[in-house]
């Protein structure tokens, strides 16, 4: 175990939520250390182009992440690339342990995000950002007037299909079961749209293309019949995996593993806050992650001031 470092706030995760929290924490007069296991920026680094962030007409995900990193560090945030391995949030002094050291702080912000559940089929990784997307509201605008496919059967898939139907010539909704798991009103709305085609009992086998996606190979589970769909984009909506397993049993979560925290970002533990995709919320977008980070830093600052 390395040496113990003391700071006001430890932020776990250097995605949009975590780095925005670092900016607001530093500007609020609190020292902040951001711990990130992988690369700063979070999921946005996998997005080729961002066009829905306020006041920025267009920017690559990598450039956005780089700009946010520069902004956070210029205000004094300390971003360290270490894996969190343990913690103790029980007392007034919070402890976070990593593979390289030990941190003591007054408040903790969980901003460790989620990973998108993947199809795990050939071509998926190759064409990520070149026709394969995990966010319809982020990338749907690039497929205006084109043909797309949505894979999934829950509310996210249904809502993605409806969103894309307003932009695309045709949307094919691919579901591995014979009925949807989403809310009845979403199912009804999908069934009513003329440009949404539904393939039940169907699974994707391979994403096809050259430089960009040109199609999707699928199979009917009941008949075994295979076929190819001519599509320009494949939107994957088969779930998200919150990165919260380490904190299970201490931090209150819902059945899916998302931290139970409202718009004030407060968890069940005083001094511990949750921001971004890691917490329960209806909209998971770059702008809402940044908003969460700002709120969490302000709430953490208020908590520290009250000690």
Coordinates of N, CA, C and O in Angstrom, one line a residue, residues 48-228:
X48 N -17.7 9.7 -32.5 CA -17.0 10.4 -33.6 C -17.3 11.9 -33.6 O -16.4 12.7 -33.8
X49 N -18.5 12.3 -33.4 CA -18.9 13.7 -33.5 C -20.1 14.0 -32.5 O -21.0 13.2 -32.5
X50 N -19.9 15.1 -31.8 CA -20.9 15.5 -30.8 C -21.6 16.8 -31.4 O -20.9 17.7 -31.7
X51 N -22.9 16.7 -31.6 CA -23.6 17.9 -32.1 C -24.7 18.4 -31.3 O -25.5 19.3 -31.6
X52 N -24.9 17.8 -30.1 CA -26.0 18.1 -29.2 C -25.6 18.7 -27.9 O -26.4 18.7 -26.9
X53 N -24.4 19.2 -27.8 CA -24.0 19.8 -26.5 C -24.2 21.3 -26.7 O -23.7 21.9 -27.7
X54 N -24.8 22.0 -25.7 CA -25.2 23.4 -25.9 C -23.9 24.3 -26.2 O -22.9 24.1 -25.6
X55 N -24.1 25.2 -27.2 CA -23.1 26.2 -27.6 C -22.0 25.6 -28.4 O -21.1 26.4 -28.8
X56 N -21.9 24.3 -28.6 CA -20.9 23.7 -29.4 C -21.5 23.1 -30.6 O -22.3 22.1 -30.5
X57 N -21.3 23.7 -31.8 CA -22.0 23.2 -33.0 C -21.6 21.7 -33.4 O -22.4 20.9 -33.7
X58 N -20.3 21.5 -33.3 CA -19.8 20.1 -33.6 C -18.4 20.0 -33.0 O -17.6 20.9 -33.1
X59 N -18.1 18.8 -32.4 CA -16.8 18.5 -31.8 C -16.7 17.0 -31.7 O -17.7 16.3 -31.5
X60 N -15.5 16.5 -31.9 CA -15.3 15.1 -31.8 C -15.3 14.7 -30.3 O -15.0 15.6 -29.4
X61 N -15.7 13.5 -30.0 CA -15.7 13.1 -28.6 C -14.3 13.2 -27.9 O -14.2 13.6 -26.8
X62 N -13.3 12.8 -28.7 CA -11.9 12.9 -28.2 C -11.5 14.3 -27.9 O -10.9 14.6 -26.8
X63 N -11.9 15.2 -28.8 CA -11.5 16.7 -28.5 C -12.3 17.2 -27.3 O -11.7 18.0 -26.5
X64 N -13.6 16.8 -27.2 CA -14.4 17.3 -26.1 C -13.7 16.8 -24.8 O -13.6 17.6 -23.8
X65 N -13.3 15.6 -24.7 CA -12.7 15.0 -23.5 C -11.4 15.7 -23.2 O -11.1 16.0 -22.0
X66 N -10.6 16.0 -24.3 CA -9.4 16.7 -24.1 C -9.6 18.1 -23.5 O -8.8 18.5 -22.6
X67 N -10.5 18.8 -24.1 CA -10.8 20.2 -23.6 C -11.3 20.2 -22.2 O -10.9 21.0 -21.4
X68 N -12.1 19.2 -21.8 CA -12.6 19.1 -20.4 C -11.4 18.8 -19.5 O -11.4 19.3 -18.3
X69 N -10.6 17.9 -19.9 CA -9.4 17.6 -19.1 C -8.5 18.8 -18.9 O -8.1 19.1 -17.7
X70 N -8.3 19.6 -19.9 CA -7.4 20.8 -19.8 C -8.1 21.8 -18.9 O -7.4 22.5 -18.1
X71 N -9.4 21.9 -19.0 CA -10.2 22.9 -18.1 C -10.1 22.5 -16.7 O -9.8 23.3 -15.8
X72 N -10.3 21.2 -16.4 CA -10.2 20.7 -15.0 C -8.9 20.9 -14.4 O -8.7 21.4 -13.3
X73 N -7.8 20.5 -15.1 CA -6.5 20.6 -14.6 C -6.0 22.0 -14.5 O -5.3 22.4 -13.5
X74 N -6.5 22.9 -15.4 CA -6.1 24.3 -15.3 C -6.7 25.0 -14.0 O -6.1 25.9 -13.5
X75 N -7.7 24.4 -13.5 CA -8.3 24.9 -12.3 C -7.7 24.3 -11.0 O -8.2 24.6 -9.9
X76 N -6.8 23.3 -11.2 CA -6.2 22.7 -10.1 C -6.6 21.3 -9.8 O -6.1 20.7 -8.8
X77 N -7.5 20.7 -10.5 CA -7.9 19.3 -10.3 C -6.7 18.4 -10.6 O -5.9 18.6 -11.5
X78 N -6.6 17.4 -9.8 CA -5.5 16.4 -9.9 C -6.1 15.1 -10.4 O -6.8 14.4 -9.7
X79 N -5.8 14.7 -11.6 CA -6.4 13.5 -12.2 C -5.3 12.4 -12.2 O -4.3 12.6 -12.8
X80 N -5.7 11.3 -11.5 CA -4.7 10.2 -11.4 C -5.3 8.9 -12.0 O -6.5 8.6 -11.8
X81 N -4.5 8.2 -12.6 CA -5.0 7.0 -13.3 C -4.7 5.7 -12.4 O -3.6 5.1 -12.5
X82 N -5.6 5.5 -11.6 CA -5.5 4.4 -10.6 C -6.8 3.7 -10.5 O -7.9 4.2 -10.6
X83 N -6.8 2.4 -10.1 CA -8.0 1.6 -10.0 C -8.4 1.6 -8.5 O -7.6 1.2 -7.6
X84 N -9.6 1.9 -8.3 CA -10.2 1.9 -6.9 C -10.4 0.4 -6.5 O -11.1 -0.3 -7.2
X85 N -9.8 0.0 -5.4 CA -9.9 -1.3 -4.9 C -10.7 -1.5 -3.6 O -11.1 -2.6 -3.3
X86 N -10.8 -0.4 -2.8 CA -11.5 -0.5 -1.6 C -11.9 0.8 -1.1 O -11.6 1.9 -1.6
X87 N -12.7 0.9 0.0 CA -13.2 2.1 0.5 C -13.8 1.9 2.0 O -14.1 0.8 2.4
X88 N -13.9 3.0 2.6 CA -14.6 3.1 3.9 C -15.3 4.4 4.0 O -14.6 5.5 4.2
X89 N -16.6 4.4 3.8 CA -17.4 5.7 3.8 C -18.1 5.8 5.2 O -19.0 6.7 5.3
X90 N -17.8 5.1 6.2 CA -18.6 5.0 7.4 C -18.4 6.2 8.3 O -19.3 6.6 9.1
X91 N -17.2 6.8 8.3 CA -17.0 7.9 9.2 C -16.9 9.3 8.6 O -17.1 9.4 7.4
X92 N -16.7 10.3 9.4 CA -16.6 11.7 8.8 C -15.4 11.8 7.8 O -15.4 12.6 6.9
X93 N -14.3 11.0 8.1 CA -13.2 11.0 7.1 C -13.4 9.8 6.2 O -13.5 8.6 6.6
X94 N -13.7 10.1 4.9 CA -13.9 9.0 3.9 C -12.5 8.5 3.4 O -11.6 9.2 3.2
X95 N -12.5 7.2 3.2 CA -11.3 6.5 2.8 C -11.5 5.8 1.4 O -12.5 5.1 1.3
X96 N -10.6 6.1 0.5 CA -10.7 5.4 -0.8 C -9.3 4.8 -1.1 O -8.3 5.5 -1.0
X97 N -9.3 3.5 -1.3 CA -8.1 2.8 -1.6 C -7.9 2.4 -3.1 O -8.9 2.1 -3.7
X98 N -6.7 2.5 -3.6 CA -6.5 2.2 -5.0 C -5.3 1.2 -5.1 O -4.7 0.8 -4.0
X99 N -5.0 0.8 -6.3 CA -3.9 -0.1 -6.5 C -2.6 0.5 -6.3 O -1.5 -0.1 -6.3
X100 N -2.6 1.9 -6.0 CA -1.3 2.6 -5.8 C -1.3 3.4 -4.5 O -0.2 3.9 -4.2
X101 N -2.4 3.5 -3.8 CA -2.3 4.3 -2.6 C -3.6 4.4 -1.9 O -4.6 3.7 -2.1
X102 N -3.6 5.3 -0.9 CA -4.8 5.5 0.0 C -5.1 6.9 0.1 O -4.2 7.8 0.2
X103 N -6.4 7.2 0.0 CA -6.9 8.6 0.0 C -7.8 8.9 1.2 O -8.7 8.1 1.4
X104 N -7.6 10.0 1.9 CA -8.6 10.4 2.9 C -9.2 11.7 2.5 O -8.5 12.6 2.0
X105 N -10.5 11.8 2.6 CA -11.2 13.0 2.2 C -12.4 13.3 3.0 O -12.8 12.5 3.8
X106 N -13.0 14.4 2.8 CA -14.2 14.8 3.5 C -15.5 14.4 2.7 O -16.5 14.3 3.3
X107 N -15.4 14.3 1.4 CA -16.6 14.0 0.6 C -16.1 13.2 -0.6 O -14.9 13.3 -1.1
X108 N -17.0 12.3 -1.1 CA -16.7 11.5 -2.3 C -17.8 11.7 -3.3 O -19.0 11.7 -3.0
X109 N -17.4 11.8 -4.6 CA -18.4 11.8 -5.7 C -18.2 10.6 -6.5 O -17.1 10.4 -7.1
X110 N -19.2 9.8 -6.6 CA -19.1 8.6 -7.5 C -19.6 9.0 -8.9 O -20.7 9.4 -9.1
X111 N -18.7 8.9 -9.8 CA -19.0 9.3 -11.2 C -18.3 8.3 -12.1 O -17.8 8.6 -13.2
X112 N -18.5 7.0 -11.7 CA -17.8 5.9 -12.4 C -18.5 5.4 -13.6 O -18.0 4.5 -14.3
X113 N -19.7 5.9 -13.9 CA -20.4 5.6 -15.1 C -20.9 4.2 -15.4 O -21.0 3.4 -14.4
X114 N -21.1 3.9 -16.6 CA -21.6 2.6 -17.1 C -20.8 2.2 -18.3 O -20.1 3.0 -18.9
X115 N -21.0 0.9 -18.6 CA -20.5 0.4 -19.9 C -21.7 -0.1 -20.6 O -22.7 -0.7 -20.0
X116 N -21.8 0.2 -21.9 CA -22.9 -0.3 -22.7 C -22.8 -1.8 -22.9 O -21.7 -2.3 -23.3
X117 N -23.9 -2.5 -22.7 CA -23.9 -3.9 -23.0 C -23.8 -4.1 -24.5 O -24.5 -3.4 -25.3
X118 N -22.9 -5.0 -25.0 CA -22.7 -5.1 -26.4 C -23.3 -6.4 -27.0 O -23.7 -7.3 -26.3
X119 N -23.4 -6.4 -28.3 CA -24.0 -7.5 -29.0 C -23.0 -8.7 -29.0 O -23.4 -9.9 -29.1
X120 N -21.7 -8.4 -29.0 CA -20.7 -9.4 -29.1 C -20.8 -10.2 -30.4 O -20.8 -11.5 -30.4
X121 N -20.9 -9.5 -31.5 CA -21.0 -10.2 -32.8 C -19.9 -9.6 -33.7 O -19.4 -8.4 -33.5
X122 N -19.4 -10.3 -34.7 CA -18.4 -9.8 -35.6 C -18.8 -8.5 -36.3 O -20.0 -8.3 -36.6
X123 N -17.9 -7.6 -36.4 CA -18.2 -6.3 -37.0 C -18.6 -5.2 -36.1 O -18.5 -4.0 -36.4
X124 N -19.0 -5.6 -34.9 CA -19.5 -4.5 -33.9 C -18.4 -3.6 -33.5 O -18.6 -2.3 -33.6
X125 N -17.3 -4.1 -33.1 CA -16.2 -3.3 -32.7 C -15.6 -2.5 -33.8 O -15.3 -1.3 -33.8
X126 N -15.5 -3.2 -35.0 CA -14.9 -2.6 -36.2 C -15.6 -1.3 -36.6 O -15.0 -0.3 -37.0
X127 N -16.9 -1.4 -36.5 CA -17.7 -0.3 -37.1 C -18.3 0.7 -36.0 O -19.2 1.5 -36.3
X128 N -17.8 0.5 -34.8 CA -18.2 1.5 -33.7 C -17.8 2.9 -34.1 O -16.6 3.1 -34.4
X129 N -18.7 3.8 -34.1 CA -18.5 5.2 -34.6 C -18.5 5.3 -36.1 O -18.4 6.4 -36.6
X130 N -18.7 4.2 -36.8 CA -18.8 4.2 -38.3 C -20.1 3.5 -38.7 O -20.1 2.9 -39.7
X131 N -21.1 3.7 -37.9 CA -22.4 3.1 -38.2 C -23.0 2.4 -37.1 O -24.2 2.2 -37.0
X132 N -22.1 1.9 -36.2 CA -22.6 1.2 -34.9 C -22.6 2.3 -33.8 O -21.6 2.9 -33.6
X133 N -23.8 2.4 -33.2 CA -23.9 3.4 -32.1 C -24.7 2.8 -30.9 O -25.5 1.9 -31.1
X134 N -24.4 3.4 -29.8 CA -25.1 2.9 -28.6 C -26.0 4.1 -28.0 O -26.4 4.0 -26.9
X135 N -26.2 5.1 -28.8 CA -27.0 6.2 -28.3 C -27.7 6.9 -29.5 O -27.1 7.6 -30.3
X136 N -29.0 6.6 -29.6 CA -29.8 7.1 -30.7 C -29.9 8.6 -30.7 O -29.8 9.3 -31.7
X137 N -30.1 9.2 -29.5 CA -30.3 10.6 -29.4 C -29.0 11.4 -29.6 O -29.0 12.5 -30.0
X138 N -27.9 10.7 -29.4 CA -26.6 11.3 -29.7 C -26.3 11.3 -31.2 O -25.8 12.3 -31.7
X139 N -26.5 10.2 -31.8 CA -26.0 10.0 -33.2 C -27.1 9.9 -34.3 O -26.8 9.8 -35.5
X140 N -28.3 9.9 -33.9 CA -29.4 9.7 -34.8 C -29.4 10.7 -36.0 O -29.8 10.4 -37.1
X141 N -29.0 12.0 -35.7 CA -29.0 13.0 -36.7 C -28.1 12.7 -37.9 O -28.4 13.3 -38.9
X142 N -27.1 11.9 -37.7 CA -26.3 11.5 -38.8 C -26.9 10.6 -39.8 O -26.4 10.3 -40.9
X143 N -28.1 10.0 -39.5 CA -28.7 9.0 -40.3 C -30.1 9.5 -40.8 O -30.9 8.7 -41.2
X144 N -30.2 10.8 -40.9 CA -31.4 11.4 -41.4 C -31.7 10.9 -42.9 O -30.8 11.0 -43.7
X145 N -32.9 10.4 -43.1 CA -33.3 10.0 -44.4 C -32.7 8.6 -44.8 O -32.9 8.1 -45.9
X146 N -32.0 7.9 -43.9 CA -31.4 6.7 -44.2 C -32.2 5.5 -43.5 O -33.2 5.7 -42.8
X147 N -31.7 4.3 -43.7 CA -32.3 3.1 -43.1 C -31.4 2.7 -41.9 O -30.2 2.6 -42.0
X148 N -32.1 2.4 -40.8 CA -31.3 2.0 -39.6 C -32.0 0.8 -38.9 O -33.2 0.5 -39.2
X149 N -31.3 0.1 -38.1 CA -31.8 -1.0 -37.3 C -31.5 -0.7 -35.8 O -30.5 -0.1 -35.4
X150 N -32.5 -1.0 -35.0 CA -32.3 -0.9 -33.5 C -32.4 -2.4 -33.0 O -33.4 -3.1 -33.3
X151 N -31.5 -2.7 -32.1 CA -31.5 -4.1 -31.5 C -31.8 -3.9 -30.0 O -31.1 -3.3 -29.3
X152 N -32.9 -4.6 -29.6 CA -33.3 -4.6 -28.2 C -34.8 -4.7 -28.1 O -35.5 -4.6 -29.1
X153 N -35.3 -4.9 -26.8 CA -36.7 -5.0 -26.6 C -37.3 -4.3 -25.4 O -38.4 -4.5 -25.1
X154 N -36.4 -3.5 -24.7 CA -36.9 -2.8 -23.6 C -37.3 -1.4 -24.0 O -37.4 -1.0 -25.2
X155 N -37.5 -0.5 -23.0 CA -38.0 0.8 -23.2 C -36.9 1.6 -24.0 O -37.3 2.4 -24.9
X156 N -35.7 1.4 -23.7 CA -34.7 2.2 -24.5 C -34.7 1.9 -26.0 O -34.7 2.8 -26.8
X157 N -34.8 0.6 -26.3 CA -34.9 0.2 -27.7 C -36.2 0.8 -28.4 O -36.1 1.3 -29.5
X158 N -37.3 0.7 -27.7 CA -38.5 1.2 -28.2 C -38.5 2.7 -28.4 O -38.9 3.3 -29.4
X159 N -37.9 3.4 -27.4 CA -37.8 4.9 -27.5 C -36.8 5.3 -28.6 O -37.0 6.3 -29.3
X160 N -35.7 4.5 -28.7 CA -34.7 4.8 -29.8 C -35.4 4.6 -31.2 O -35.2 5.4 -32.1
X161 N -36.2 3.6 -31.3 CA -36.9 3.3 -32.6 C -37.8 4.5 -32.9 O -37.9 5.0 -34.1
X162 N -38.5 5.0 -31.9 CA -39.5 6.1 -32.1 C -38.7 7.4 -32.5 O -39.1 8.1 -33.4
X163 N -37.6 7.6 -31.8 CA -36.8 8.8 -32.1 C -36.3 8.7 -33.5 O -36.3 9.7 -34.3
X164 N -35.7 7.6 -33.9 CA -35.1 7.4 -35.2 C -36.2 7.5 -36.3 O -35.9 8.0 -37.4
X165 N -37.4 7.0 -36.0 CA -38.5 7.0 -37.0 C -38.8 8.5 -37.4 O -39.3 8.7 -38.5
X166 N -38.5 9.4 -36.6 CA -38.7 10.8 -37.0 C -37.7 11.4 -37.9 O -37.9 12.4 -38.5
X167 N -36.6 10.6 -38.0 CA -35.4 11.1 -38.8 C -35.2 10.2 -40.0 O -34.8 10.7 -41.1
X168 N -35.4 8.9 -39.9 CA -34.9 8.0 -40.8 C -36.1 7.5 -41.8 O -37.2 7.6 -41.5
X169 N -35.6 7.1 -43.0 CA -36.6 6.6 -43.9 C -37.3 5.4 -43.4 O -38.5 5.2 -43.5
X170 N -36.5 4.4 -42.8 CA -37.1 3.2 -42.2 C -36.2 2.8 -41.1 O -35.0 2.9 -41.1
X171 N -36.9 2.3 -40.1 CA -36.3 1.7 -38.9 C -36.7 0.3 -38.7 O -37.9 0.0 -38.7
X172 N -35.8 -0.6 -38.6 CA -36.1 -2.0 -38.3 C -35.7 -2.3 -36.9 O -34.6 -2.2 -36.4
X173 N -36.7 -2.7 -36.1 CA -36.6 -3.0 -34.7 C -36.4 -4.5 -34.5 O -37.3 -5.3 -34.9
X174 N -35.3 -5.0 -34.0 CA -34.9 -6.4 -33.9 C -35.0 -6.8 -32.5 O -34.2 -6.3 -31.6
X175 N -35.8 -7.8 -32.2 CA -36.0 -8.3 -30.8 C -35.9 -9.8 -30.7 O -36.6 -10.5 -31.5
X176 N -35.2 -10.3 -29.8 CA -34.9 -11.7 -29.7 C -36.1 -12.5 -29.2 O -36.2 -13.7 -29.2
X177 N -37.1 -11.8 -28.6 CA -38.3 -12.5 -28.1 C -39.5 -12.2 -29.0 O -39.4 -11.4 -29.9
X178 N -40.7 -12.8 -28.6 CA -41.9 -12.6 -29.4 C -42.8 -11.5 -28.8 O -43.9 -11.2 -29.4
X179 N -42.3 -10.8 -27.8 CA -43.1 -9.7 -27.3 C -42.1 -8.7 -26.5 O -41.0 -9.2 -26.1
X180 N -42.4 -7.5 -26.5 CA -41.5 -6.5 -25.9 C -41.6 -6.4 -24.4 O -42.7 -6.7 -23.8
X181 N -40.5 -6.0 -23.8 CA -40.5 -5.9 -22.3 C -40.8 -4.5 -21.9 O -40.8 -4.2 -20.6
X182 N -40.9 -3.5 -22.8 CA -41.1 -2.1 -22.5 C -42.5 -1.8 -22.0 O -43.4 -2.6 -22.1
X183 N -42.7 -0.5 -21.7 CA -44.0 -0.1 -21.3 C -45.0 -0.1 -22.4 O -44.7 0.0 -23.6
X184 N -46.3 -0.4 -22.0 CA -47.4 -0.6 -23.0 C -47.5 0.6 -24.0 O -47.7 0.5 -25.2
X185 N -47.4 1.9 -23.4 CA -47.6 3.0 -24.3 C -46.4 3.1 -25.3 O -46.7 3.6 -26.4
X186 N -45.2 2.7 -25.0 CA -44.1 2.7 -25.9 C -44.4 1.6 -27.0 O -44.1 1.9 -28.2
X187 N -44.8 0.5 -26.6 CA -45.1 -0.6 -27.6 C -46.2 -0.1 -28.5 O -46.1 -0.3 -29.7
X188 N -47.3 0.5 -28.0 CA -48.4 0.9 -28.8 C -47.9 2.0 -29.8 O -48.3 1.9 -31.0
X189 N -47.0 2.9 -29.4 CA -46.5 3.9 -30.3 C -45.7 3.3 -31.4 O -45.8 3.8 -32.5
X190 N -44.8 2.3 -31.1 CA -44.0 1.7 -32.1 C -44.8 1.0 -33.1 O -44.6 1.1 -34.3
X191 N -45.8 0.3 -32.6 CA -46.7 -0.5 -33.6 C -47.5 0.4 -34.5 O -47.9 0.0 -35.6
X192 N -47.7 1.7 -34.1 CA -48.5 2.6 -34.8 C -47.7 3.3 -35.9 O -48.2 3.9 -36.8
X193 N -46.3 3.2 -35.8 CA -45.5 4.0 -36.8 C -45.3 3.1 -38.1 O -44.8 2.0 -38.0
X194 N -45.7 3.7 -39.2 CA -45.6 3.0 -40.5 C -44.2 2.7 -40.9 O -44.0 1.8 -41.6
X195 N -43.2 3.6 -40.5 CA -41.9 3.3 -41.0 C -41.0 2.6 -40.0 O -39.8 2.6 -40.1
X196 N -41.6 1.9 -39.0 CA -40.9 1.0 -38.1 C -41.4 -0.4 -38.4 O -42.5 -0.8 -38.3
X197 N -40.4 -1.2 -38.8 CA -40.6 -2.6 -39.1 C -40.1 -3.4 -38.0 O -39.0 -3.2 -37.5
X198 N -40.8 -4.4 -37.5 CA -40.4 -5.2 -36.4 C -40.1 -6.7 -36.8 O -40.8 -7.3 -37.5
X199 N -38.9 -7.1 -36.3 CA -38.5 -8.5 -36.5 C -38.5 -9.2 -35.2 O -37.5 -8.9 -34.4
X200 N -39.5 -10.0 -34.9 CA -39.5 -10.7 -33.6 C -38.7 -12.0 -33.7 O -38.4 -12.5 -34.8
X201 N -38.3 -12.5 -32.5 CA -37.6 -13.8 -32.5 C -36.3 -13.8 -33.3 O -35.9 -14.8 -33.9
X202 N -35.7 -12.6 -33.4 CA -34.6 -12.5 -34.3 C -33.3 -11.9 -33.5 O -33.5 -11.1 -32.6
X203 N -32.2 -12.5 -33.9 CA -30.9 -12.0 -33.3 C -29.9 -11.6 -34.4 O -30.0 -12.1 -35.5
X204 N -29.1 -10.6 -34.0 CA -28.0 -10.2 -35.0 C -26.9 -11.2 -35.0 O -26.5 -11.7 -33.9
X205 N -26.3 -11.5 -36.2 CA -25.2 -12.4 -36.3 C -23.9 -11.7 -36.6 O -22.8 -12.0 -36.2
X206 N -24.0 -10.6 -37.4 CA -22.8 -9.9 -37.9 C -23.2 -8.5 -38.4 O -24.2 -8.4 -39.1
X207 N -22.4 -7.5 -38.1 CA -22.5 -6.2 -38.7 C -21.6 -6.2 -40.0 O -20.4 -6.5 -40.0
X208 N -22.3 -5.8 -41.1 CA -21.6 -5.8 -42.4 C -21.2 -4.5 -42.8 O -21.8 -3.5 -42.5
X209 N -20.1 -4.4 -43.7 CA -19.7 -3.1 -44.2 C -18.3 -3.2 -44.8 O -17.6 -4.2 -44.8
X210 N -17.9 -2.0 -45.3 CA -16.5 -1.8 -45.8 C -15.9 -0.7 -44.9 O -15.3 -1.0 -43.9
X211 N -16.0 0.5 -45.3 CA -15.6 1.6 -44.5 C -16.6 2.0 -43.5 O -16.3 2.5 -42.4
X212 N -17.9 1.8 -43.9 CA -19.0 2.2 -43.0 C -20.0 1.0 -43.0 O -19.9 0.1 -43.9
X213 N -20.9 1.0 -42.1 CA -21.9 -0.1 -42.0 C -22.8 0.0 -43.3 O -23.2 1.0 -43.7
X214 N -23.0 -1.2 -43.9 CA -23.9 -1.3 -45.0 C -25.0 -2.3 -44.8 O -26.0 -2.4 -45.6
X215 N -24.9 -3.1 -43.7 CA -25.9 -4.1 -43.5 C -25.8 -4.8 -42.2 O -24.8 -4.6 -41.5
X216 N -26.8 -5.7 -41.9 CA -26.8 -6.5 -40.7 C -27.3 -7.9 -41.0 O -28.3 -8.0 -41.6
X217 N -26.5 -8.9 -40.7 CA -26.9 -10.2 -40.9 C -27.6 -10.7 -39.6 O -27.2 -10.5 -38.5
X218 N -28.8 -11.3 -39.8 CA -29.7 -11.7 -38.7 C -30.2 -13.1 -38.9 O -30.1 -13.7 -40.0
X219 N -30.7 -13.7 -37.8 CA -31.2 -15.0 -37.8 C -32.5 -15.1 -37.0 O -32.6 -14.6 -35.9
X220 N -33.5 -15.8 -37.6 CA -34.7 -16.1 -36.8 C -34.5 -17.2 -35.9 O -34.1 -18.3 -36.3
X221 N -34.7 -17.0 -34.6 CA -34.3 -18.1 -33.6 C -35.2 -19.3 -33.7 O -34.8 -20.4 -33.4
X222 N -36.5 -19.1 -34.2 CA -37.4 -20.2 -34.2 C -37.2 -21.1 -35.5 O -37.3 -22.3 -35.4
X223 N -37.0 -20.4 -36.6 CA -36.9 -21.2 -37.9 C -35.4 -21.4 -38.3 O -35.2 -22.3 -39.1
X224 N -34.5 -20.7 -37.7 CA -33.1 -20.8 -38.1 C -32.7 -20.1 -39.3 O -31.6 -20.1 -39.8
X225 N -33.7 -19.5 -40.0 CA -33.5 -18.8 -41.3 C -32.6 -17.6 -41.1 O -32.8 -16.8 -40.1
X226 N -31.6 -17.4 -41.9 CA -30.8 -16.2 -41.9 C -31.1 -15.3 -43.0 O -31.6 -15.7 -44.1
X227 N -30.8 -14.0 -42.8 CA -31.0 -13.0 -43.9 C -30.1 -11.8 -43.6 O -29.4 -11.7 -42.6
X228 N -30.1 -10.9 -44.6 CA -29.3 -9.7 -44.5 C -30.2 -8.5 -44.6 O -31.1 -8.4 -45.5

